[in-house]
Structure formats: structure tokens, C-alpha cells
């Protein structure tokens, strides 16, 4: 039986070991490439903030998974738009935080680390962003094969034919409903 190491979630640091992340599927190569080539610089330049699962709180730790988030917006179909406040419905889009990357090492999958990092992001946005900046939704452009995972985490598919058939359909959680 595989022993899962004790992992910590923290901001990415210069010198973290980005090379050992193993995703086990060639389709996920862009996730590993982003981590190795762009995550640190994007983090430092406030393009996307990346949080990593590591085996040590020290710099140079091995990364077992990560999530990157940005500011964004979402346009919803009529049946999915919030009913209140009515005046907000005059705008085509609502403010959101977007998960732009999420990857978990194949060696620790099945241990709820993906769900835990989603729960952490929800709490982070509700506790640290919503009190200071207008932000109603958490969104993600899901891979088709990940829709079930995100639904299990509470996300809803944007209800349009174009979105349902997209390679990376948009999904959302109304954070106001969780926060109220």
C-alpha cells in the first residue's frame, strides 16, 4: 500500500522542485509545462497566483500538485443569472475568480487532494477576496473528462449548447449562495 506523504499547501516559491510532478497522461503535459516554465514568474508578476502542495514548507520542496487562480468574469444564461440585485442584470458579466490550472501528481490521486484544494480556494475567495473586491463566482474551464470531478465539488455547467459541446466548457459556483 502506498504511503501518502504529509503535504502542505502554500504559495509557490523560487527554487521549488517543479520537475518531478508526474501527471501520467500526455494530455496533461501543458499543466506540467506551465508549472516548470511560467508559474513562478506569473506568480511574481501578479498574472496568476499559484499555490502548491509540497512535502516541506522550505523553498526547494517537491511539488505534488498545484492550483493557479486569476481574476475573471462570467456571462451566464438567463436561467442561471442571479435574480437579485435586479440592476446587476443590466451587465453582461459578473465578477469571478477563475481556476486556470489544477494538477495533482498521479502518485497521490484518489486521496481527495483535488477536492481539498477546491475547498481551500472557495474558503480563500470568500474570506480574503469577497470582503474587499466584488466577486460573485468561482469559475473553471473544465476538460470534458473532468466535468464529473467539478460537479462533485459543487460546480454547475454553464447551460448553453455551445458551452456543453466545447472542449473546455465553463463551470461555476455561486459563492454568494455559499457565503450567505
Short mmCIF file of N, CA and C in Angstrom, two decimals:
data_model
loop_
_atom_site.label_atom_id
_atom_site.label_comp_id
_atom_site.label_asym_id
_atom_site.label_seq_id
_atom_site.Cartn_x
_atom_site.Cartn_y
_atom_site.Cartn_z
N UNK A 1 0.84 -1.19 0.00
CA UNK A 1 0.00 0.00 0.00
C UNK A 1 0.88 1.24 0.00
N UNK A 2 0.52 2.22 -0.84
CA UNK A 2 1.28 3.45 -0.99
C UNK A 2 1.04 4.35 0.21
N UNK A 3 2.11 4.89 0.77
CA UNK A 3 2.01 5.85 1.85
C UNK A 3 2.03 7.24 1.25
N UNK A 4 1.03 8.03 1.55
CA UNK A 4 0.95 9.40 1.05
C UNK A 4 1.74 10.29 1.98
N UNK A 5 2.66 11.09 1.42
CA UNK A 5 3.44 11.97 2.28
C UNK A 5 2.57 13.06 2.90
N UNK A 6 3.03 13.61 4.03
CA UNK A 6 2.35 14.77 4.60
C UNK A 6 2.62 15.95 3.68
N UNK A 7 1.56 16.60 3.25
CA UNK A 7 1.70 17.70 2.31
C UNK A 7 1.16 18.99 2.89
N UNK A 8 1.74 20.09 2.43
CA UNK A 8 1.36 21.42 2.87
C UNK A 8 0.95 22.22 1.63
N UNK A 9 -0.02 23.09 1.77
CA UNK A 9 -0.43 23.97 0.69
C UNK A 9 0.08 25.37 1.00
N UNK A 10 0.85 25.93 0.08
CA UNK A 10 1.40 27.27 0.25
C UNK A 10 1.65 27.90 -1.11
N UNK A 11 2.00 29.19 -1.12
CA UNK A 11 2.34 29.87 -2.36
C UNK A 11 3.61 29.25 -2.93
N UNK A 12 3.69 29.22 -4.26
CA UNK A 12 4.89 28.73 -4.92
C UNK A 12 6.07 29.64 -4.55
N UNK A 13 7.26 29.05 -4.50
CA UNK A 13 8.47 29.81 -4.19
C UNK A 13 9.53 29.52 -5.24
N UNK A 14 10.37 30.51 -5.46
CA UNK A 14 11.51 30.32 -6.35
C UNK A 14 12.35 29.18 -5.81
N UNK A 15 12.71 28.26 -6.65
CA UNK A 15 13.54 27.13 -6.22
C UNK A 15 12.74 25.88 -5.90
N UNK A 16 11.41 25.95 -5.85
CA UNK A 16 10.62 24.74 -5.63
C UNK A 16 10.88 23.77 -6.78
N UNK A 17 10.87 22.48 -6.47
CA UNK A 17 11.15 21.45 -7.46
C UNK A 17 9.93 21.21 -8.34
N UNK A 18 9.92 21.86 -9.50
CA UNK A 18 8.79 21.77 -10.42
C UNK A 18 8.94 20.62 -11.40
N UNK A 19 10.06 19.92 -11.39
CA UNK A 19 10.35 18.91 -12.42
C UNK A 19 9.80 17.53 -12.12
N UNK A 20 9.52 17.20 -10.88
CA UNK A 20 9.13 15.84 -10.52
C UNK A 20 7.63 15.58 -10.58
N UNK A 21 6.83 16.62 -10.80
CA UNK A 21 5.39 16.42 -10.90
C UNK A 21 5.11 15.46 -12.04
N UNK A 22 4.41 14.37 -11.74
CA UNK A 22 4.09 13.36 -12.74
C UNK A 22 2.58 13.25 -12.87
N UNK A 23 2.06 13.59 -14.05
CA UNK A 23 0.62 13.61 -14.25
C UNK A 23 0.10 12.38 -14.95
N UNK A 24 0.99 11.58 -15.55
CA UNK A 24 0.62 10.27 -16.07
C UNK A 24 -0.18 10.25 -17.36
N UNK A 25 -0.42 11.39 -17.96
CA UNK A 25 -1.21 11.42 -19.18
C UNK A 25 -0.64 12.52 -20.07
N UNK A 26 -0.31 12.19 -21.29
CA UNK A 26 0.29 13.15 -22.20
C UNK A 26 -0.60 14.37 -22.42
N UNK A 27 -1.90 14.20 -22.32
CA UNK A 27 -2.83 15.32 -22.49
C UNK A 27 -2.61 16.40 -21.44
N UNK A 28 -2.00 16.04 -20.30
CA UNK A 28 -1.78 16.99 -19.21
C UNK A 28 -0.40 17.65 -19.27
N UNK A 29 0.37 17.39 -20.33
CA UNK A 29 1.70 17.99 -20.47
C UNK A 29 1.66 19.51 -20.33
N UNK A 30 0.67 20.22 -20.91
CA UNK A 30 0.65 21.68 -20.73
C UNK A 30 0.59 22.12 -19.26
N UNK A 31 -0.02 21.31 -18.39
CA UNK A 31 -0.08 21.64 -16.97
C UNK A 31 1.32 21.59 -16.35
N UNK A 32 2.09 20.57 -16.73
CA UNK A 32 3.45 20.45 -16.21
C UNK A 32 4.35 21.53 -16.81
N UNK A 33 4.17 21.82 -18.09
CA UNK A 33 4.97 22.85 -18.75
C UNK A 33 4.73 24.21 -18.11
N UNK A 34 3.48 24.54 -17.82
CA UNK A 34 3.17 25.81 -17.15
C UNK A 34 3.87 25.89 -15.81
N UNK A 35 3.81 24.81 -15.04
CA UNK A 35 4.44 24.81 -13.72
C UNK A 35 5.94 25.04 -13.84
N UNK A 36 6.59 24.36 -14.78
CA UNK A 36 8.04 24.47 -14.93
C UNK A 36 8.48 25.81 -15.51
N UNK A 37 7.73 26.33 -16.48
CA UNK A 37 8.22 27.49 -17.22
C UNK A 37 7.60 28.82 -16.82
N UNK A 38 6.36 28.83 -16.36
CA UNK A 38 5.66 30.10 -16.18
C UNK A 38 5.12 30.38 -14.78
N UNK A 39 4.83 29.37 -14.00
CA UNK A 39 4.10 29.57 -12.74
C UNK A 39 4.78 30.57 -11.81
N UNK A 40 6.08 30.43 -11.61
CA UNK A 40 6.78 31.33 -10.68
C UNK A 40 6.73 32.77 -11.18
N UNK A 41 7.06 33.00 -12.45
CA UNK A 41 7.07 34.37 -12.98
C UNK A 41 5.67 34.97 -12.98
N UNK A 42 4.66 34.19 -13.39
CA UNK A 42 3.29 34.69 -13.36
C UNK A 42 2.88 35.05 -11.93
N UNK A 43 3.31 34.24 -10.96
CA UNK A 43 3.01 34.50 -9.55
C UNK A 43 3.63 35.83 -9.12
N UNK A 44 4.89 35.99 -9.42
CA UNK A 44 5.62 37.21 -9.03
C UNK A 44 5.08 38.45 -9.72
N UNK A 45 4.63 38.32 -10.96
CA UNK A 45 4.15 39.46 -11.74
C UNK A 45 2.64 39.67 -11.60
N UNK A 46 2.00 38.92 -10.69
CA UNK A 46 0.56 39.05 -10.42
C UNK A 46 -0.31 38.80 -11.66
N UNK A 47 0.11 37.86 -12.48
CA UNK A 47 -0.69 37.43 -13.62
C UNK A 47 -1.62 36.29 -13.18
N UNK A 48 -1.04 35.31 -12.49
CA UNK A 48 -1.80 34.19 -11.92
C UNK A 48 -1.10 33.81 -10.62
N UNK A 49 -1.86 33.64 -9.58
CA UNK A 49 -1.29 33.21 -8.29
C UNK A 49 -1.35 31.70 -8.22
N UNK A 50 -0.20 31.09 -7.89
CA UNK A 50 -0.10 29.63 -7.84
C UNK A 50 0.18 29.18 -6.41
N UNK A 51 -0.59 28.19 -5.99
CA UNK A 51 -0.45 27.57 -4.68
C UNK A 51 -0.11 26.11 -4.90
N UNK A 52 0.88 25.61 -4.15
CA UNK A 52 1.41 24.28 -4.40
C UNK A 52 1.26 23.37 -3.19
N UNK A 53 1.02 22.08 -3.49
CA UNK A 53 1.11 21.03 -2.47
C UNK A 53 2.56 20.58 -2.45
N UNK A 54 3.21 20.73 -1.30
CA UNK A 54 4.63 20.39 -1.19
C UNK A 54 4.87 19.51 0.02
N UNK A 55 6.01 18.83 0.00
CA UNK A 55 6.36 17.94 1.10
C UNK A 55 7.17 18.64 2.19
N UNK A 56 7.40 19.94 2.03
CA UNK A 56 8.15 20.71 3.01
C UNK A 56 7.75 22.18 2.90
N UNK A 57 7.77 22.88 4.00
CA UNK A 57 7.47 24.31 3.97
C UNK A 57 8.66 25.12 3.48
N UNK A 58 9.80 24.48 3.31
CA UNK A 58 11.02 25.17 2.87
C UNK A 58 11.02 25.36 1.36
N UNK A 59 11.75 26.38 0.88
CA UNK A 59 11.95 26.54 -0.55
C UNK A 59 12.71 25.33 -1.05
N UNK A 60 12.46 24.94 -2.28
CA UNK A 60 13.10 23.76 -2.86
C UNK A 60 12.31 22.49 -2.66
N UNK A 61 11.13 22.60 -2.07
CA UNK A 61 10.31 21.42 -1.81
C UNK A 61 9.80 20.81 -3.11
N UNK A 62 9.53 19.50 -3.06
CA UNK A 62 8.95 18.82 -4.21
C UNK A 62 7.47 19.17 -4.28
N UNK A 63 7.01 19.49 -5.48
CA UNK A 63 5.61 19.84 -5.72
C UNK A 63 4.85 18.57 -6.11
N UNK A 64 3.77 18.29 -5.39
CA UNK A 64 2.89 17.15 -5.67
C UNK A 64 1.57 17.57 -6.32
N UNK A 65 1.35 18.84 -6.44
CA UNK A 65 0.14 19.34 -7.07
C UNK A 65 0.11 20.85 -6.95
N UNK A 66 -0.76 21.46 -7.76
CA UNK A 66 -0.86 22.91 -7.68
C UNK A 66 -2.18 23.39 -8.25
N UNK A 67 -2.50 24.64 -7.90
CA UNK A 67 -3.65 25.33 -8.45
C UNK A 67 -3.24 26.77 -8.71
N UNK A 68 -3.66 27.30 -9.85
CA UNK A 68 -3.40 28.70 -10.20
C UNK A 68 -4.74 29.39 -10.41
N UNK A 69 -4.84 30.62 -9.88
CA UNK A 69 -6.10 31.36 -9.97
C UNK A 69 -5.83 32.78 -10.47
N UNK A 70 -6.86 33.35 -11.13
CA UNK A 70 -6.80 34.71 -11.65
C UNK A 70 -8.15 35.40 -11.43
N UNK A 71 -8.19 36.71 -11.65
CA UNK A 71 -9.45 37.44 -11.70
C UNK A 71 -10.06 37.21 -13.07
N UNK A 72 -11.38 37.19 -13.14
CA UNK A 72 -12.05 36.93 -14.40
C UNK A 72 -13.48 37.44 -14.32
N UNK A 73 -14.29 36.98 -15.25
CA UNK A 73 -15.72 37.31 -15.28
C UNK A 73 -16.45 36.16 -15.95
N UNK A 74 -17.75 36.10 -15.72
CA UNK A 74 -18.56 35.05 -16.33
C UNK A 74 -19.85 35.65 -16.87
N UNK A 75 -20.22 35.21 -18.07
CA UNK A 75 -21.52 35.53 -18.65
C UNK A 75 -22.39 34.30 -18.51
N UNK A 76 -23.55 34.47 -17.89
CA UNK A 76 -24.44 33.34 -17.63
C UNK A 76 -25.67 33.40 -18.50
N UNK A 77 -26.25 32.25 -18.74
CA UNK A 77 -27.51 32.16 -19.48
C UNK A 77 -28.63 32.68 -18.58
N UNK A 78 -29.75 33.08 -19.18
CA UNK A 78 -30.84 33.71 -18.42
C UNK A 78 -31.28 32.90 -17.21
N UNK A 79 -31.46 31.62 -17.33
CA UNK A 79 -31.93 30.82 -16.22
C UNK A 79 -30.92 30.64 -15.10
N UNK A 80 -29.67 31.02 -15.34
CA UNK A 80 -28.63 30.83 -14.33
C UNK A 80 -28.17 32.16 -13.71
N UNK A 81 -28.67 33.28 -14.22
CA UNK A 81 -28.28 34.58 -13.68
C UNK A 81 -28.93 34.78 -12.32
N UNK A 82 -28.23 35.40 -11.38
CA UNK A 82 -28.84 35.69 -10.07
C UNK A 82 -30.06 36.60 -10.24
N UNK A 83 -31.09 36.37 -9.44
CA UNK A 83 -32.29 37.18 -9.51
C UNK A 83 -32.10 38.54 -8.85
N UNK A 84 -31.26 38.59 -7.84
CA UNK A 84 -31.01 39.84 -7.11
C UNK A 84 -29.53 40.14 -7.16
N UNK A 85 -29.12 41.36 -7.17
CA UNK A 85 -29.94 42.55 -7.35
C UNK A 85 -30.33 42.71 -8.82
N UNK A 86 -31.53 43.17 -9.05
CA UNK A 86 -32.07 43.28 -10.40
C UNK A 86 -31.19 44.18 -11.28
N UNK A 87 -30.70 45.28 -10.75
CA UNK A 87 -29.89 46.21 -11.55
C UNK A 87 -28.59 45.58 -12.03
N UNK A 88 -28.06 44.62 -11.32
CA UNK A 88 -26.83 43.95 -11.76
C UNK A 88 -27.06 43.16 -13.04
N UNK A 89 -28.29 42.76 -13.31
CA UNK A 89 -28.60 42.01 -14.53
C UNK A 89 -28.46 42.86 -15.78
N UNK A 90 -28.26 44.17 -15.64
CA UNK A 90 -28.04 45.04 -16.79
C UNK A 90 -26.64 44.82 -17.37
N UNK A 91 -25.75 44.24 -16.59
CA UNK A 91 -24.39 43.99 -17.04
C UNK A 91 -24.30 42.60 -17.65
N UNK A 92 -23.51 42.44 -18.70
CA UNK A 92 -23.44 41.12 -19.35
C UNK A 92 -22.64 40.09 -18.55
N UNK A 93 -21.73 40.55 -17.69
CA UNK A 93 -20.86 39.60 -16.98
C UNK A 93 -20.81 39.91 -15.49
N UNK A 94 -20.49 38.89 -14.73
CA UNK A 94 -20.35 39.02 -13.28
C UNK A 94 -18.89 38.78 -12.90
N UNK A 95 -18.40 39.44 -11.84
CA UNK A 95 -17.01 39.25 -11.42
C UNK A 95 -16.80 37.85 -10.84
N UNK A 96 -15.61 37.32 -11.12
CA UNK A 96 -15.30 35.95 -10.70
C UNK A 96 -13.81 35.78 -10.45
N UNK A 97 -13.49 34.73 -9.74
CA UNK A 97 -12.12 34.22 -9.66
C UNK A 97 -12.13 32.94 -10.48
N UNK A 98 -11.10 32.78 -11.30
CA UNK A 98 -11.04 31.63 -12.20
C UNK A 98 -9.88 30.72 -11.86
N UNK A 99 -10.19 29.44 -11.77
CA UNK A 99 -9.15 28.42 -11.66
C UNK A 99 -8.62 28.20 -13.08
N UNK A 100 -7.36 28.54 -13.31
CA UNK A 100 -6.80 28.39 -14.66
C UNK A 100 -5.95 27.13 -14.80
N UNK A 101 -5.47 26.59 -13.70
CA UNK A 101 -4.71 25.34 -13.74
C UNK A 101 -4.97 24.60 -12.43
N UNK A 102 -5.11 23.29 -12.53
CA UNK A 102 -5.22 22.42 -11.36
C UNK A 102 -4.62 21.08 -11.76
N UNK A 103 -3.61 20.64 -11.01
CA UNK A 103 -2.96 19.37 -11.31
C UNK A 103 -2.56 18.69 -10.01
N UNK A 104 -2.75 17.38 -9.97
CA UNK A 104 -2.37 16.57 -8.82
C UNK A 104 -1.51 15.42 -9.33
N UNK A 105 -0.37 15.19 -8.69
CA UNK A 105 0.55 14.13 -9.07
C UNK A 105 -0.18 12.78 -9.05
N UNK A 106 0.11 11.96 -10.05
CA UNK A 106 -0.58 10.66 -10.15
C UNK A 106 -0.33 9.78 -8.93
N UNK A 107 0.78 9.97 -8.23
CA UNK A 107 1.11 9.13 -7.06
C UNK A 107 0.19 9.39 -5.87
N UNK A 108 -0.50 10.53 -5.84
CA UNK A 108 -1.36 10.83 -4.69
C UNK A 108 -2.82 11.00 -5.07
N UNK A 109 -3.16 10.77 -6.33
CA UNK A 109 -4.56 10.87 -6.74
C UNK A 109 -5.40 9.84 -6.00
N UNK A 110 -6.66 10.15 -5.82
CA UNK A 110 -7.56 9.24 -5.10
C UNK A 110 -7.54 9.47 -3.60
N UNK A 111 -6.80 10.49 -3.15
CA UNK A 111 -6.70 10.81 -1.73
C UNK A 111 -7.36 12.15 -1.39
N UNK A 112 -8.21 12.63 -2.30
CA UNK A 112 -9.03 13.83 -2.09
C UNK A 112 -8.23 15.14 -2.09
N UNK A 113 -7.00 15.15 -2.61
CA UNK A 113 -6.23 16.39 -2.66
C UNK A 113 -6.86 17.39 -3.62
N UNK A 114 -7.43 16.93 -4.74
CA UNK A 114 -8.11 17.82 -5.67
C UNK A 114 -9.30 18.50 -5.01
N UNK A 115 -10.12 17.73 -4.31
CA UNK A 115 -11.27 18.28 -3.61
C UNK A 115 -10.83 19.25 -2.51
N UNK A 116 -9.75 18.90 -1.80
CA UNK A 116 -9.26 19.75 -0.72
C UNK A 116 -8.80 21.10 -1.24
N UNK A 117 -8.11 21.10 -2.38
CA UNK A 117 -7.62 22.38 -2.91
C UNK A 117 -8.78 23.22 -3.43
N UNK A 118 -9.82 22.59 -3.97
CA UNK A 118 -11.02 23.34 -4.37
C UNK A 118 -11.68 23.96 -3.14
N UNK A 119 -11.82 23.18 -2.07
CA UNK A 119 -12.40 23.71 -0.82
C UNK A 119 -11.56 24.87 -0.30
N UNK A 120 -10.24 24.74 -0.39
CA UNK A 120 -9.35 25.81 0.07
C UNK A 120 -9.56 27.08 -0.75
N UNK A 121 -9.66 26.95 -2.08
CA UNK A 121 -9.85 28.12 -2.94
C UNK A 121 -11.19 28.79 -2.62
N UNK A 122 -12.24 28.01 -2.44
CA UNK A 122 -13.54 28.58 -2.10
C UNK A 122 -13.43 29.39 -0.80
N UNK A 123 -12.83 28.80 0.22
CA UNK A 123 -12.67 29.50 1.50
C UNK A 123 -11.78 30.74 1.35
N UNK A 124 -10.71 30.61 0.58
CA UNK A 124 -9.79 31.74 0.35
C UNK A 124 -10.52 32.91 -0.30
N UNK A 125 -11.30 32.63 -1.32
CA UNK A 125 -12.02 33.69 -2.03
C UNK A 125 -13.08 34.32 -1.11
N UNK A 126 -13.85 33.49 -0.42
CA UNK A 126 -14.89 34.00 0.48
C UNK A 126 -14.28 34.83 1.61
N UNK A 127 -13.19 34.34 2.21
CA UNK A 127 -12.61 35.02 3.38
C UNK A 127 -11.70 36.19 3.04
N UNK A 128 -10.99 36.11 1.91
CA UNK A 128 -9.94 37.10 1.64
C UNK A 128 -10.17 37.99 0.43
N UNK A 129 -11.06 37.61 -0.46
CA UNK A 129 -11.29 38.43 -1.65
C UNK A 129 -12.66 39.09 -1.60
N UNK A 130 -13.71 38.32 -1.35
CA UNK A 130 -15.06 38.88 -1.35
C UNK A 130 -15.25 40.03 -0.36
N UNK A 131 -14.60 40.04 0.81
CA UNK A 131 -14.79 41.18 1.71
C UNK A 131 -14.20 42.49 1.18
N UNK A 132 -13.34 42.41 0.16
CA UNK A 132 -12.63 43.60 -0.31
C UNK A 132 -12.87 43.95 -1.77
N UNK A 133 -13.31 42.99 -2.56
CA UNK A 133 -13.47 43.19 -4.00
C UNK A 133 -14.75 42.48 -4.45
N UNK A 134 -15.51 43.12 -5.32
CA UNK A 134 -16.70 42.46 -5.85
C UNK A 134 -16.31 41.17 -6.55
N UNK A 135 -16.87 40.07 -6.10
CA UNK A 135 -16.57 38.75 -6.67
C UNK A 135 -17.71 37.83 -6.30
N UNK A 136 -18.46 37.39 -7.30
CA UNK A 136 -19.65 36.59 -7.03
C UNK A 136 -19.44 35.10 -7.29
N UNK A 137 -18.55 34.78 -8.26
CA UNK A 137 -18.45 33.40 -8.73
C UNK A 137 -17.02 32.88 -8.70
N UNK A 138 -16.91 31.55 -8.58
CA UNK A 138 -15.67 30.82 -8.83
C UNK A 138 -15.93 30.04 -10.11
N UNK A 139 -15.03 30.16 -11.09
CA UNK A 139 -15.25 29.52 -12.39
C UNK A 139 -14.04 28.70 -12.81
N UNK A 140 -14.29 27.81 -13.75
CA UNK A 140 -13.22 26.98 -14.31
C UNK A 140 -13.64 26.58 -15.72
N UNK A 141 -12.67 26.50 -16.62
CA UNK A 141 -12.87 25.90 -17.93
C UNK A 141 -12.43 24.45 -17.79
N UNK A 142 -13.37 23.56 -17.63
CA UNK A 142 -13.08 22.16 -17.35
C UNK A 142 -12.74 21.38 -18.62
N UNK A 143 -11.85 20.43 -18.52
CA UNK A 143 -11.71 19.45 -19.59
C UNK A 143 -12.96 18.58 -19.54
N UNK A 144 -13.39 18.07 -20.68
CA UNK A 144 -14.60 17.23 -20.72
C UNK A 144 -14.52 16.09 -19.70
N UNK A 145 -13.35 15.44 -19.61
CA UNK A 145 -13.22 14.30 -18.71
C UNK A 145 -13.18 14.70 -17.23
N UNK A 146 -13.11 16.02 -16.93
CA UNK A 146 -13.08 16.49 -15.54
C UNK A 146 -14.40 17.06 -15.06
N UNK A 147 -15.41 17.10 -15.93
CA UNK A 147 -16.70 17.67 -15.55
C UNK A 147 -17.26 16.99 -14.31
N UNK A 148 -17.22 15.67 -14.23
CA UNK A 148 -17.75 14.94 -13.07
C UNK A 148 -17.04 15.34 -11.79
N UNK A 149 -15.72 15.51 -11.84
CA UNK A 149 -14.96 15.94 -10.67
C UNK A 149 -15.46 17.30 -10.19
N UNK A 150 -15.58 18.25 -11.12
CA UNK A 150 -16.01 19.59 -10.72
C UNK A 150 -17.46 19.61 -10.24
N UNK A 151 -18.32 18.80 -10.84
CA UNK A 151 -19.70 18.71 -10.36
C UNK A 151 -19.72 18.18 -8.93
N UNK A 152 -18.87 17.19 -8.64
CA UNK A 152 -18.78 16.64 -7.28
C UNK A 152 -18.33 17.73 -6.28
N UNK A 153 -17.56 18.69 -6.78
CA UNK A 153 -17.08 19.79 -5.94
C UNK A 153 -18.07 20.94 -5.85
N UNK A 154 -19.24 20.82 -6.53
CA UNK A 154 -20.28 21.83 -6.43
C UNK A 154 -20.42 22.76 -7.61
N UNK A 155 -19.64 22.56 -8.67
CA UNK A 155 -19.72 23.43 -9.85
C UNK A 155 -20.92 23.03 -10.71
N UNK A 156 -21.44 24.00 -11.46
CA UNK A 156 -22.54 23.82 -12.40
C UNK A 156 -22.05 24.20 -13.78
N UNK A 157 -22.43 23.44 -14.77
CA UNK A 157 -22.08 23.73 -16.15
C UNK A 157 -22.90 24.92 -16.65
N UNK A 158 -22.24 25.89 -17.32
CA UNK A 158 -22.99 26.97 -17.95
C UNK A 158 -23.91 26.33 -18.98
N UNK A 159 -25.20 26.65 -18.89
CA UNK A 159 -26.22 25.94 -19.65
C UNK A 159 -26.45 26.55 -21.03
N UNK A 160 -25.53 26.27 -21.94
CA UNK A 160 -25.74 26.64 -23.34
C UNK A 160 -25.19 25.50 -24.19
N UNK A 161 -25.80 25.29 -25.35
CA UNK A 161 -25.35 24.20 -26.22
C UNK A 161 -23.89 24.37 -26.62
N UNK A 162 -23.51 25.60 -26.94
CA UNK A 162 -22.12 25.88 -27.33
C UNK A 162 -21.17 25.49 -26.21
N UNK A 163 -21.51 25.85 -24.98
CA UNK A 163 -20.64 25.54 -23.85
C UNK A 163 -20.60 24.04 -23.58
N UNK A 164 -21.74 23.36 -23.59
CA UNK A 164 -21.77 21.92 -23.31
C UNK A 164 -20.91 21.14 -24.29
N UNK A 165 -20.83 21.60 -25.55
CA UNK A 165 -20.07 20.89 -26.58
C UNK A 165 -18.62 21.35 -26.68
N UNK A 166 -18.25 22.36 -25.94
CA UNK A 166 -16.89 22.91 -26.00
C UNK A 166 -15.87 21.90 -25.46
N UNK A 167 -14.65 21.98 -25.94
CA UNK A 167 -13.58 21.12 -25.44
C UNK A 167 -13.31 21.39 -23.97
N UNK A 168 -13.45 22.65 -23.55
CA UNK A 168 -13.23 23.07 -22.17
C UNK A 168 -14.43 23.91 -21.70
N UNK A 169 -15.54 23.25 -21.40
CA UNK A 169 -16.74 24.01 -21.02
C UNK A 169 -16.57 24.73 -19.69
N UNK A 170 -17.19 25.92 -19.61
CA UNK A 170 -17.11 26.71 -18.39
C UNK A 170 -18.10 26.18 -17.35
N UNK A 171 -17.63 26.14 -16.11
CA UNK A 171 -18.44 25.72 -14.97
C UNK A 171 -18.31 26.79 -13.90
N UNK A 172 -19.28 26.84 -12.97
CA UNK A 172 -19.24 27.89 -11.96
C UNK A 172 -19.85 27.43 -10.64
N UNK A 173 -19.46 28.16 -9.59
CA UNK A 173 -20.10 28.08 -8.27
C UNK A 173 -20.49 29.50 -7.91
N UNK A 174 -21.73 29.71 -7.47
CA UNK A 174 -22.18 31.00 -6.99
C UNK A 174 -21.74 31.11 -5.53
N UNK A 175 -20.65 31.82 -5.30
CA UNK A 175 -20.06 31.94 -3.95
C UNK A 175 -20.99 32.69 -3.00
N UNK A 176 -21.80 33.58 -3.53
CA UNK A 176 -22.73 34.33 -2.69
C UNK A 176 -23.70 33.38 -2.00
N UNK A 177 -24.08 32.32 -2.69
CA UNK A 177 -25.01 31.35 -2.11
C UNK A 177 -24.33 30.56 -0.98
N UNK A 178 -23.04 30.36 -1.07
CA UNK A 178 -22.31 29.65 0.00
C UNK A 178 -22.02 30.56 1.17
N UNK A 179 -21.84 31.83 0.87
CA UNK A 179 -21.44 32.83 1.87
C UNK A 179 -22.61 33.37 2.67
N UNK A 180 -23.78 33.37 2.08
CA UNK A 180 -24.96 33.97 2.74
C UNK A 180 -25.38 33.22 3.97
#
